Short mmCIF file of N, CA and C in Angstrom, two decimals:
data_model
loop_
_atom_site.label_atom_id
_atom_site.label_comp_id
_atom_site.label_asym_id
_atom_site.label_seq_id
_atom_site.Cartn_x
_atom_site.Cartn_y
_atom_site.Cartn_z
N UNK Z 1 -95.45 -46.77 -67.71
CA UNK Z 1 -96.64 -47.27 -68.32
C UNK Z 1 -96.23 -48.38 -69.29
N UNK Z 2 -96.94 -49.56 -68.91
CA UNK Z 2 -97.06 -50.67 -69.53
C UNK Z 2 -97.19 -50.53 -71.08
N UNK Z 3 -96.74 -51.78 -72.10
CA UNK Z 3 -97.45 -51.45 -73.23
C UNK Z 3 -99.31 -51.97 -73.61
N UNK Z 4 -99.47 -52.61 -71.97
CA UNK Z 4 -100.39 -53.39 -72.16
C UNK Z 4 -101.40 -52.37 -71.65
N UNK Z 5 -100.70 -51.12 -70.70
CA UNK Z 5 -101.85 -49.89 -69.87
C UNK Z 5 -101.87 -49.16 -71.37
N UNK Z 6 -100.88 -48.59 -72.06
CA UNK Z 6 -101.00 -48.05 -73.28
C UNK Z 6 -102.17 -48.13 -74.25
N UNK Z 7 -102.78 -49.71 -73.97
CA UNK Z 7 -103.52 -49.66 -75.31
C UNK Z 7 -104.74 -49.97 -74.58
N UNK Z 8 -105.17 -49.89 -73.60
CA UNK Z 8 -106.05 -49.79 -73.13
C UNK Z 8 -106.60 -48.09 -73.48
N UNK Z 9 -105.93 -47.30 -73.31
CA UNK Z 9 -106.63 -45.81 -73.32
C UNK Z 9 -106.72 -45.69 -74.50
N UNK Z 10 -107.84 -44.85 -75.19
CA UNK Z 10 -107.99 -44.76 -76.83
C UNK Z 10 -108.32 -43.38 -76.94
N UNK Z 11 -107.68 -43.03 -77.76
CA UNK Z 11 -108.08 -41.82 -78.41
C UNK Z 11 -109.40 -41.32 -78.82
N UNK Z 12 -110.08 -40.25 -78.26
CA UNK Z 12 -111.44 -40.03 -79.11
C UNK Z 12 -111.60 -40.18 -80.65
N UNK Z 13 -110.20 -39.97 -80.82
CA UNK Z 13 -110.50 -40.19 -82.86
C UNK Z 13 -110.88 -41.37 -83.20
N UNK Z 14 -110.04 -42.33 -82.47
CA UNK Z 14 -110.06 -43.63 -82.99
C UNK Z 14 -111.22 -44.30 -82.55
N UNK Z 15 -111.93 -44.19 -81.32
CA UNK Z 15 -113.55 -44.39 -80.73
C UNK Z 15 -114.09 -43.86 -82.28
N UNK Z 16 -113.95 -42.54 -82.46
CA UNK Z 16 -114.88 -42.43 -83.85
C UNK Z 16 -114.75 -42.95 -85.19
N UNK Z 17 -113.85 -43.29 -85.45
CA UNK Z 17 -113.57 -44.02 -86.42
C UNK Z 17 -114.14 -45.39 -86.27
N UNK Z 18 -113.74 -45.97 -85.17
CA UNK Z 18 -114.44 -47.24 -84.93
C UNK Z 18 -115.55 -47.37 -85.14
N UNK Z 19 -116.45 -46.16 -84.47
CA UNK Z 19 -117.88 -46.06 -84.86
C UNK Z 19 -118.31 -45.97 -86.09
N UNK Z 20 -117.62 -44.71 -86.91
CA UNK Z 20 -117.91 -44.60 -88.13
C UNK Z 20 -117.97 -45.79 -89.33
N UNK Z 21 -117.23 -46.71 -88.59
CA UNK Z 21 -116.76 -48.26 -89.55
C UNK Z 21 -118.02 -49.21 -88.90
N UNK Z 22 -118.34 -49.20 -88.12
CA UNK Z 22 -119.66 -50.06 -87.69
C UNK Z 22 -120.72 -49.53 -88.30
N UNK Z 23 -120.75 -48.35 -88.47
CA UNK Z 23 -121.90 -47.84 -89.37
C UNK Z 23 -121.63 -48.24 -90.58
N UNK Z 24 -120.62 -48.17 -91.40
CA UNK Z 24 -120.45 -48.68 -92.70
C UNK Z 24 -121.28 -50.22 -92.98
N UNK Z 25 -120.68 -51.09 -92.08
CA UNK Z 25 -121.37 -52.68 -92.13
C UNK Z 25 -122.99 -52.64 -92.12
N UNK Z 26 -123.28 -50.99 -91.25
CA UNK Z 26 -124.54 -51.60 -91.22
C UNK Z 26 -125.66 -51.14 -92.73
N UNK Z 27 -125.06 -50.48 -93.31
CA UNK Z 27 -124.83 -50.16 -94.69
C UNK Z 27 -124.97 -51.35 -95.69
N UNK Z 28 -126.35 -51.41 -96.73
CA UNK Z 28 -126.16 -52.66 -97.91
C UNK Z 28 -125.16 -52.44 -98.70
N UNK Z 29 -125.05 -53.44 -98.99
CA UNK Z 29 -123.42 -53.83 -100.23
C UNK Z 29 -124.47 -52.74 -101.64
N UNK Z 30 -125.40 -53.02 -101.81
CA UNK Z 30 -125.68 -51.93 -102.89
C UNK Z 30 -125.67 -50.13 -102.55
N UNK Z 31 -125.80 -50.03 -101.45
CA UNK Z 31 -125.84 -48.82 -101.45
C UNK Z 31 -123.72 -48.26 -101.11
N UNK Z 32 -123.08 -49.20 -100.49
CA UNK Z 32 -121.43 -49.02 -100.58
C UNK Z 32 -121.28 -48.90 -102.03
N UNK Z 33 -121.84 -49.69 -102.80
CA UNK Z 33 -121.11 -49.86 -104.17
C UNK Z 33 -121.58 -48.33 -104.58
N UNK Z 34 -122.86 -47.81 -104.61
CA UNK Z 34 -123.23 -47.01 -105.54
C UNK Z 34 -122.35 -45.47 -104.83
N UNK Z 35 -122.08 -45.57 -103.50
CA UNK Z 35 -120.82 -44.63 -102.81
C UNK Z 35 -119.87 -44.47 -103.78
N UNK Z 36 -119.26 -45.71 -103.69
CA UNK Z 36 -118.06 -45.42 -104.28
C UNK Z 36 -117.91 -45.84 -105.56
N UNK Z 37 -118.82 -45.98 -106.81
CA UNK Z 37 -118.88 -45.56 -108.12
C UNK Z 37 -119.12 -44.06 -108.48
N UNK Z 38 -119.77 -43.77 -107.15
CA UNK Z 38 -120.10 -41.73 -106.99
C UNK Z 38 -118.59 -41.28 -107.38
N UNK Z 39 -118.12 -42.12 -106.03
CA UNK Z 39 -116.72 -41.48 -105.50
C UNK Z 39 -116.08 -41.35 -106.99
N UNK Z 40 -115.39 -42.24 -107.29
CA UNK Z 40 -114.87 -42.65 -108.46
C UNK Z 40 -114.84 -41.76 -110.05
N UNK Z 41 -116.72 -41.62 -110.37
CA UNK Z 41 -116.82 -40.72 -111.11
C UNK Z 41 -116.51 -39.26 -111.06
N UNK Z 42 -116.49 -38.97 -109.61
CA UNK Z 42 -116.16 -37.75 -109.54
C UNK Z 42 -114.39 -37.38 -109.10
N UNK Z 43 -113.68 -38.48 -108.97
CA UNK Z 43 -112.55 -38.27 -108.93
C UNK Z 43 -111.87 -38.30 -110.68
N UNK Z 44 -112.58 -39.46 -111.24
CA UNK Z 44 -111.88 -39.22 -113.13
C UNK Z 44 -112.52 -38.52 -114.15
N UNK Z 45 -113.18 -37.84 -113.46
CA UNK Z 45 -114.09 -36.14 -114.14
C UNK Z 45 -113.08 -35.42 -113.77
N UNK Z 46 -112.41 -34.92 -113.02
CA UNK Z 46 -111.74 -33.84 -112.51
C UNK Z 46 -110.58 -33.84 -113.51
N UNK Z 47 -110.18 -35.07 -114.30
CA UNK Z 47 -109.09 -34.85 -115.55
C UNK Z 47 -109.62 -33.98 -116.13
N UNK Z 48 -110.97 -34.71 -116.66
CA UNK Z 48 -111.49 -33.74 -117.94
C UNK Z 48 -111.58 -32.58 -117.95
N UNK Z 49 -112.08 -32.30 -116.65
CA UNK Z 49 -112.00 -30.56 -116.26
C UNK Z 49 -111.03 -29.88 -116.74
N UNK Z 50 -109.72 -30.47 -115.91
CA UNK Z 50 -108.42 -29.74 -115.76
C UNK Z 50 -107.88 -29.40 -117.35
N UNK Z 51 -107.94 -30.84 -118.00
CA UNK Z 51 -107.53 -30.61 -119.73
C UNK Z 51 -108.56 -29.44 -120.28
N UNK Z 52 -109.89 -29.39 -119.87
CA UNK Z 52 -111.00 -28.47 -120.46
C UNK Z 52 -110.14 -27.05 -120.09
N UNK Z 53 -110.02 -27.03 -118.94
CA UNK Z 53 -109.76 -25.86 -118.33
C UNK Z 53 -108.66 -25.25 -119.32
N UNK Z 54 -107.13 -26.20 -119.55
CA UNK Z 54 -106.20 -25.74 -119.79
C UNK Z 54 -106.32 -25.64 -121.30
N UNK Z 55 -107.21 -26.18 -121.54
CA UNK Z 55 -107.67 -25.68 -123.59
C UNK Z 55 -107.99 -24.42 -123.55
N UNK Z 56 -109.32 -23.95 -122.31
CA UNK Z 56 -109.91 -22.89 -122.66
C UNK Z 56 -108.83 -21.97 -122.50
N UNK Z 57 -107.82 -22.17 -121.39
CA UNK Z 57 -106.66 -20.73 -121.03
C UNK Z 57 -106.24 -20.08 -122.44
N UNK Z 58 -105.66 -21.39 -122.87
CA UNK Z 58 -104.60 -21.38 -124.31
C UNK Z 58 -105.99 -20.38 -125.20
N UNK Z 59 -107.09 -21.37 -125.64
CA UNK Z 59 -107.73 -20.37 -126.75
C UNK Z 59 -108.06 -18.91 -126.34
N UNK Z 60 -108.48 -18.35 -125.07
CA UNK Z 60 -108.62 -17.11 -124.75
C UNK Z 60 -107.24 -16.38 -124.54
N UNK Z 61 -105.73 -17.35 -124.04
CA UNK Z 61 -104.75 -16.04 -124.79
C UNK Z 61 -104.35 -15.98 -126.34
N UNK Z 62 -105.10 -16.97 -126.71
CA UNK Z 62 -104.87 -16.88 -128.42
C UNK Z 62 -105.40 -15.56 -128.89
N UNK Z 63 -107.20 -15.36 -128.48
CA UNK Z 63 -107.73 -14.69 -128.43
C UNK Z 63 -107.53 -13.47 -128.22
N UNK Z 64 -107.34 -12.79 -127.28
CA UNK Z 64 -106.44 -12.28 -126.72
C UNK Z 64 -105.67 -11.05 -127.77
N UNK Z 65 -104.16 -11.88 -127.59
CA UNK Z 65 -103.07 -11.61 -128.53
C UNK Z 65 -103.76 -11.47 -129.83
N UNK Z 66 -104.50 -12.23 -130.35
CA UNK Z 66 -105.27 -11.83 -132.19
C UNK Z 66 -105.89 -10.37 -131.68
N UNK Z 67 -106.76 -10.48 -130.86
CA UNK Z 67 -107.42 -8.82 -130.57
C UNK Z 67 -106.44 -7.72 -130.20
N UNK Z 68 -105.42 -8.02 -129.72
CA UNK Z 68 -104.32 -7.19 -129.55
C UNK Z 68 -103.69 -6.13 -130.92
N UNK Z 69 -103.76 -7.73 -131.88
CA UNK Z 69 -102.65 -7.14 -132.98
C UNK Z 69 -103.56 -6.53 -134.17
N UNK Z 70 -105.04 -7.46 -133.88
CA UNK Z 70 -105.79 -6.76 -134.67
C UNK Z 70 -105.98 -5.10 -134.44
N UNK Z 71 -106.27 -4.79 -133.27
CA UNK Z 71 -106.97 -3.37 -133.15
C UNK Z 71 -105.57 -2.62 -133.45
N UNK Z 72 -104.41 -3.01 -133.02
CA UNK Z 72 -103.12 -2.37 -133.70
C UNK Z 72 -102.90 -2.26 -134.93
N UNK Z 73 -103.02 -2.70 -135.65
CA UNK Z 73 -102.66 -2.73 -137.08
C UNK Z 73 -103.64 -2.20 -137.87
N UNK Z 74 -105.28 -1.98 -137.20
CA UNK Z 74 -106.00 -1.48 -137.90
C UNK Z 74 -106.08 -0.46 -137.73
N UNK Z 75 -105.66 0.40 -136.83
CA UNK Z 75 -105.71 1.66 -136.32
C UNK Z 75 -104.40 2.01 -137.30
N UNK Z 76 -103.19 1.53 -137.54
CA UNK Z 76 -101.90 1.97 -138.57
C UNK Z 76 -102.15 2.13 -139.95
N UNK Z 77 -103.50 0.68 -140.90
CA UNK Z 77 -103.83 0.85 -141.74
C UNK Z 77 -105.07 2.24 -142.27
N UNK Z 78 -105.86 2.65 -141.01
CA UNK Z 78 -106.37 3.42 -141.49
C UNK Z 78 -106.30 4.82 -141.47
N UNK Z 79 -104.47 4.86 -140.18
CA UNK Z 79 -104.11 6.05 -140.80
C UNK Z 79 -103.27 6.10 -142.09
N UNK Z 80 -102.94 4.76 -142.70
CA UNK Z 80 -102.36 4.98 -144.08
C UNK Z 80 -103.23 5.76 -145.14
N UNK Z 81 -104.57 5.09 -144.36
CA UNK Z 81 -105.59 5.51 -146.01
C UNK Z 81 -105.95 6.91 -145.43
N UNK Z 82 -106.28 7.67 -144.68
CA UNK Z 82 -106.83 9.34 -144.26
C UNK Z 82 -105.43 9.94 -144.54
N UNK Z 83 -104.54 9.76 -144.85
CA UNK Z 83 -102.86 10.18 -145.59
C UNK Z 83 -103.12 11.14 -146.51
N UNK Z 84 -103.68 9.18 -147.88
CA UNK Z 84 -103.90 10.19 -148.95
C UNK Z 84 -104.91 10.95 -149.18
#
């Protein structure tokens, strides 16, 4: 097989892709733009998330560990005081 029989046969993917890209053109330049300002916002939101996310971890094992040592130590102090 030729390289010239080669590129004659096409892949169904690439038929769809082709298609999918002719549909794009037929698409206004305002409605592409407002796509991919979508796109965009929702790809440099996903920082904020992730930093949100990794604040909230930290303050709920802060949380956490304080409720830990609290209910410990209060349970030691108030068998100091039923002592006397």
């Amino acid at each position: 097989m030729g390289k010239k029989d080669a590129s004659t046969t096409k892949l169904p993917v690439d038929q769809y892709r082709k298609q999918i890209g002719k549909q794009d053109y037929k698409k206004t330049k305002s409605v592409l733009k407002a796509t991919r300002l979508k796109a965009e916002a929702k790809k440099n939101s996903s920082g904020f998330r992730d930093a949100f996310l990794v604040v909230a971890a930290i303050v709920l094992f802060v949380l956490c560990l304080y409720a830990f040592f609290y209910l410990n130590l209060s349970t030691e102090v108030d068998l100091d005081l039923d002592m006397d």
